[in-house]
CSV table of C-alpha atoms in Angstrom, one decimal:
chain,number,residue,atom,x,y,z
A,223,UNK,CA,151.6,20.1,36.5
A,224,UNK,CA,148.2,19.8,38.3
A,225,UNK,CA,145.5,17.2,38.0
A,226,UNK,CA,142.3,18.0,36.1
A,227,UNK,CA,139.7,19.5,38.6
A,228,UNK,CA,136.9,18.3,36.2
A,229,UNK,CA,137.5,14.6,35.8
A,230,UNK,CA,137.0,13.4,32.2
A,231,UNK,CA,135.3,10.1,31.3
A,232,UNK,CA,138.5,8.2,31.8
A,233,UNK,CA,138.3,8.8,35.6
A,234,UNK,CA,137.2,5.6,37.2
A,235,UNK,CA,138.2,3.4,34.2
A,236,UNK,CA,140.4,0.4,34.6
A,237,UNK,CA,143.9,0.8,33.2
A,238,UNK,CA,145.8,-2.1,31.6
A,239,UNK,CA,149.4,-2.4,30.5
A,240,UNK,CA,150.4,-3.0,26.9
A,241,UNK,CA,150.0,-6.8,27.4
A,242,UNK,CA,146.5,-6.5,28.8
A,243,UNK,CA,147.4,-6.9,32.5
A,244,UNK,CA,145.1,-4.9,34.8
A,245,UNK,CA,147.0,-2.1,36.7
A,246,UNK,CA,144.3,-0.4,38.8
A,247,UNK,CA,141.7,2.3,38.7
A,248,UNK,CA,142.4,5.7,37.1
A,249,UNK,CA,141.8,8.2,39.9
A,250,UNK,CA,143.6,11.3,38.5
A,251,UNK,CA,144.5,12.9,35.1
A,252,UNK,CA,147.4,15.3,34.9
A,253,UNK,CA,147.3,18.0,32.2
A,254,UNK,CA,150.3,19.7,30.6
A,255,UNK,CA,150.6,23.3,31.8
A,256,UNK,CA,151.2,24.7,28.3
A,257,UNK,CA,148.9,22.6,26.1
A,258,UNK,CA,146.3,21.5,28.7
A,259,UNK,CA,146.4,18.1,27.2
A,260,UNK,CA,146.4,14.9,29.3
A,261,UNK,CA,149.9,13.7,29.9
A,262,UNK,CA,149.8,11.4,32.9
A,263,UNK,CA,147.2,9.4,34.7
A,264,UNK,CA,147.2,8.4,38.3
A,265,UNK,CA,146.5,4.7,39.1
A,266,UNK,CA,145.2,3.4,42.4
A,267,UNK,CA,145.3,-0.3,43.1
A,268,UNK,CA,142.0,-2.2,42.8
A,269,UNK,CA,139.1,-2.0,40.5
A,270,UNK,CA,136.8,0.2,42.6
A,271,UNK,CA,139.0,2.9,43.9
A,272,UNK,CA,137.3,6.3,44.6
A,273,UNK,CA,138.6,9.2,42.6
A,274,UNK,CA,138.6,11.5,45.6
A,275,UNK,CA,140.9,9.2,47.6
A,276,UNK,CA,143.8,10.8,49.5
A,277,UNK,CA,146.2,8.0,48.5
A,278,UNK,CA,149.0,9.2,46.2
A,279,UNK,CA,148.5,7.2,42.9
A,280,UNK,CA,151.0,5.6,40.8
A,281,UNK,CA,151.8,7.7,37.8
A,282,UNK,CA,151.8,6.3,34.2
A,283,UNK,CA,152.2,8.1,30.8
A,284,UNK,CA,149.2,8.7,28.5
A,285,UNK,CA,151.3,8.8,25.3
A,286,UNK,CA,150.5,5.9,23.0
A,287,UNK,CA,147.5,4.6,25.0
A,288,UNK,CA,144.1,3.6,23.7
A,289,UNK,CA,140.8,4.2,25.4
A,290,UNK,CA,138.1,1.7,24.3
A,291,UNK,CA,135.1,0.1,26.0
A,292,UNK,CA,135.7,1.9,29.3
A,293,UNK,CA,139.2,0.8,29.7
A,294,UNK,CA,142.6,2.5,29.0
A,295,UNK,CA,145.4,0.4,27.6
A,296,UNK,CA,148.7,2.0,28.2
A,297,UNK,CA,151.8,1.7,26.0
A,298,UNK,CA,154.0,0.6,28.9
A,299,UNK,CA,154.4,-2.7,30.7
A,300,UNK,CA,153.3,-3.4,34.3
A,301,UNK,CA,157.0,-3.6,35.5
A,302,UNK,CA,157.6,0.0,34.5
A,303,UNK,CA,154.4,1.1,36.3
A,304,UNK,CA,155.2,-0.8,39.5
A,305,UNK,CA,158.7,0.7,39.7
A,306,UNK,CA,157.7,4.2,38.7
A,307,UNK,CA,158.9,7.1,41.0
A,308,UNK,CA,156.1,8.1,43.4
A,309,UNK,CA,154.8,11.6,43.7
A,310,UNK,CA,154.5,13.4,47.0
A,311,UNK,CA,151.0,14.8,46.3
A,312,UNK,CA,147.9,13.3,44.8
A,313,UNK,CA,146.9,16.5,43.0
A,314,UNK,CA,150.2,17.9,41.7
A,315,UNK,CA,153.4,16.9,39.9
A,316,UNK,CA,156.5,19.1,40.5
A,317,UNK,CA,158.9,19.7,37.6
A,318,UNK,CA,161.5,17.4,39.3
A,319,UNK,CA,159.0,14.6,39.7
A,320,UNK,CA,157.9,14.9,36.1
A,321,UNK,CA,161.5,14.8,35.0
A,322,UNK,CA,162.1,11.6,37.1
A,323,UNK,CA,159.1,10.0,35.5
A,324,UNK,CA,160.2,10.8,32.0
A,325,UNK,CA,163.6,9.4,32.7
A,326,UNK,CA,162.1,6.2,34.2
A,327,UNK,CA,159.7,5.4,31.3
A,328,UNK,CA,162.5,6.2,28.8
A,329,UNK,CA,164.6,3.3,30.0
A,330,UNK,CA,164.4,-0.1,28.2
A,331,UNK,CA,162.3,-2.7,29.9
A,332,UNK,CA,165.2,-5.3,30.1
A,333,UNK,CA,167.4,-2.8,31.9
A,334,UNK,CA,164.6,-2.0,34.3
A,335,UNK,CA,163.8,-5.6,35.2
A,336,UNK,CA,167.5,-6.3,36.0
A,337,UNK,CA,168.1,-3.2,38.0
A,338,UNK,CA,168.1,-3.4,41.8
A,339,UNK,CA,168.1,-0.3,44.0
A,340,UNK,CA,171.6,0.2,45.7
A,341,UNK,CA,171.8,0.3,49.4
A,342,UNK,CA,173.8,3.5,49.2
A,343,UNK,CA,173.9,6.3,46.6
A,344,UNK,CA,176.0,5.4,43.6
A,345,UNK,CA,179.4,6.9,43.2
A,346,UNK,CA,178.8,7.7,39.6
A,347,UNK,CA,175.8,8.7,37.5
A,348,UNK,CA,174.4,5.6,35.7
A,349,UNK,CA,174.6,5.6,31.9
A,350,UNK,CA,171.5,6.2,29.9
A,351,UNK,CA,170.4,5.1,26.4
A,352,UNK,CA,170.0,7.5,23.5
A,353,UNK,CA,166.9,9.0,22.2
A,354,UNK,CA,165.2,7.9,19.0
A,355,UNK,CA,167.2,10.3,16.7
A,356,UNK,CA,170.5,8.8,17.8
A,357,UNK,CA,171.4,11.7,20.2
A,358,UNK,CA,171.4,11.7,24.0
A,359,UNK,CA,171.0,14.3,26.6
A,360,UNK,CA,173.9,14.7,29.1
A,361,UNK,CA,173.0,16.0,32.5
A,362,UNK,CA,175.1,17.6,35.2
A,363,UNK,CA,174.6,19.1,38.6
A,364,UNK,CA,174.9,22.8,39.1
A,365,UNK,CA,175.6,24.7,42.3
A,366,UNK,CA,173.1,27.4,43.2
A,367,UNK,CA,174.3,29.4,46.2
A,368,UNK,CA,172.1,31.9,47.9
A,369,UNK,CA,172.2,33.7,51.2
A,370,UNK,CA,169.7,33.9,54.0
A,371,UNK,CA,169.7,36.2,57.1
A,372,UNK,CA,170.2,34.2,60.3
A,373,UNK,CA,171.0,35.3,63.9
A,374,UNK,CA,174.7,35.5,64.3
A,375,UNK,CA,175.5,36.8,67.8
A,376,UNK,CA,174.0,38.9,70.6
A,377,UNK,CA,175.5,42.2,71.8
A,378,UNK,CA,174.6,44.2,75.0
A,379,UNK,CA,175.8,47.4,76.5
A,380,UNK,CA,177.5,47.1,79.9
A,381,UNK,CA,179.1,49.9,82.0
A,382,UNK,CA,182.2,49.1,84.0
A,383,UNK,CA,184.1,51.5,86.2
A,384,UNK,CA,187.8,52.0,85.5
A,385,UNK,CA,190.2,53.9,87.8
A,386,UNK,CA,193.0,56.0,86.3
A,387,UNK,CA,195.5,58.4,87.8
A,388,UNK,CA,195.1,62.0,86.9
A,389,UNK,CA,197.8,64.7,87.3
A,390,UNK,CA,196.3,68.2,87.7
A,391,UNK,CA,198.7,71.2,88.2
A,392,UNK,CA,197.7,73.5,91.1
A,393,UNK,CA,199.2,76.9,92.0
A,394,UNK,CA,199.8,77.2,95.8
A,395,UNK,CA,200.6,80.4,97.6
A,396,UNK,CA,202.4,80.5,101.0
A,397,UNK,CA,203.9,83.2,103.3
A,398,UNK,CA,207.6,83.4,104.0
A,399,UNK,CA,209.3,85.3,106.8
A,400,UNK,CA,212.2,87.8,106.1
A,401,UNK,CA,214.4,90.1,108.0
A,402,UNK,CA,214.0,93.8,107.5
A,403,UNK,CA,216.8,96.2,108.6
A,404,UNK,CA,215.9,99.7,109.8
A,405,UNK,CA,218.7,102.2,110.1
A,406,UNK,CA,219.0,104.2,113.5
A,407,UNK,CA,219.4,107.9,113.7
A,408,UNK,CA,221.9,109.6,116.0
A,409,UNK,CA,220.7,109.4,119.5
A,410,UNK,CA,218.3,106.5,119.0
A,411,UNK,CA,218.5,103.8,121.5
A,412,UNK,CA,219.5,100.4,120.5
A,413,UNK,CA,217.0,97.8,121.5
A,414,UNK,CA,218.4,96.0,124.7
A,415,UNK,CA,220.8,98.9,125.7
A,416,UNK,CA,220.4,100.6,129.1
A,417,UNK,CA,219.8,104.3,128.6
A,418,UNK,CA,221.4,105.4,131.9
A,419,UNK,CA,224.6,103.4,131.8
A,420,UNK,CA,224.9,103.0,128.1
A,421,UNK,CA,225.6,99.3,128.6
A,422,UNK,CA,224.1,96.8,126.2
A,423,UNK,CA,221.5,94.5,127.7
A,424,UNK,CA,221.2,90.8,126.7
A,425,UNK,CA,219.2,90.4,123.4
A,426,UNK,CA,215.7,89.1,123.6
A,427,UNK,CA,213.2,87.6,121.2
A,428,UNK,CA,210.6,89.6,119.5
A,429,UNK,CA,208.1,86.6,119.6
A,430,UNK,CA,206.8,84.1,117.1
A,431,UNK,CA,205.3,85.0,113.8
A,432,UNK,CA,202.6,82.8,112.2
A,433,UNK,CA,203.0,82.1,108.5
A,434,UNK,CA,200.1,81.0,106.3
A,435,UNK,CA,200.1,78.8,103.2
A,436,UNK,CA,197.5,77.5,100.7
A,437,UNK,CA,196.9,73.7,100.5
A,438,UNK,CA,195.1,71.8,97.6
A,439,UNK,CA,191.8,70.4,98.5
A,440,UNK,CA,190.3,67.8,96.2
A,441,UNK,CA,186.6,66.9,95.9
A,442,UNK,CA,185.1,64.3,93.5
A,443,UNK,CA,181.8,64.8,91.7
A,444,UNK,CA,180.2,62.2,89.4
A,445,UNK,CA,178.8,64.0,86.4
A,446,UNK,CA,177.4,62.7,83.0
A,447,UNK,CA,180.3,62.4,80.5
A,448,UNK,CA,178.6,61.2,77.3
A,449,UNK,CA,175.7,59.2,75.8
A,450,UNK,CA,176.4,55.8,74.3
A,451,UNK,CA,174.0,53.7,72.3
A,452,UNK,CA,174.1,50.4,70.4
A,453,UNK,CA,173.8,50.4,66.6
A,454,UNK,CA,174.2,47.7,63.9
A,455,UNK,CA,175.8,47.9,60.5
A,456,UNK,CA,176.3,45.4,57.6
A,457,UNK,CA,179.9,44.3,56.7
A,458,UNK,CA,180.6,42.3,53.5
A,459,UNK,CA,183.2,39.6,53.4
A,460,UNK,CA,184.1,36.9,51.0
A,461,UNK,CA,183.2,33.3,51.9
A,462,UNK,CA,183.9,30.1,50.0
A,463,UNK,CA,181.4,27.3,49.6
A,464,UNK,CA,182.7,23.8,48.8
A,465,UNK,CA,180.4,21.1,47.4
A,466,UNK,CA,180.7,17.9,45.4
A,467,UNK,CA,179.0,18.1,42.0
A,468,UNK,CA,178.3,15.1,39.8
A,469,UNK,CA,178.0,15.2,36.0
A,470,UNK,CA,177.4,12.7,33.3
A,471,UNK,CA,180.1,11.7,30.7
A,472,UNK,CA,179.4,10.1,27.4
A,473,UNK,CA,181.4,7.2,26.4
A,474,UNK,CA,181.3,5.2,23.2
A,475,UNK,CA,181.1,1.4,23.3
A,476,UNK,CA,181.6,-0.6,20.1
A,477,UNK,CA,181.3,-4.3,19.2
A,478,UNK,CA,184.6,-5.5,17.9
A,479,UNK,CA,183.2,-8.7,16.4
A,480,UNK,CA,183.3,-8.3,12.6
A,481,UNK,CA,180.1,-8.9,10.7
A,482,UNK,CA,180.0,-12.0,8.6
């Protein structure tokens, strides 16, 4: 609900409570969003307050008021206006602020004069009186849970070297020495035998033979193995939200004193 951008003639008038007590200057008029009819007026202390002041006015209801001779007489008393909930902006009333004002001005004047604000929030919701038709509205708190995207953690790719033992089979070829036997024909000389005397000479070595063998030779080469990149994905999980909710309960109080 916004204030009227084109101030009517009531702007600048002096407002009085139902008993004729001056309350202040009318500096704002708030119109109903649906009907565009004046519903609330904003009051600024003093009798010469400017309509364009930045001070947030005190809100009072228009219902039941009378505008005569340049003054607006409200249908509420000064105590109700003085203790009315204050708005946060001078040019607008939020739905929650309007609900609080309706609740405030619906309370009886006697209960309002005796009420003192508690130092801490009450443990229970205060009882409220019924409407004119004998019914009352019961209120309760409801939990509205939504989600917002917030930074959760940071991830970075880091390369670390890890050593591991690798077994690679290798085929190795080597030379081996063996003895070959050659048969002698009749009349051939045996190695180490004197041909004239026919006596056998001492044996002698035929010399050393070099044998060759293959050996494994290992060389290391660093080559690219694979490409790795960092990606993100969404995972859904169930979470539980716990909150204390308050609600109003209706209780019936009767007068046990019999009527005479």
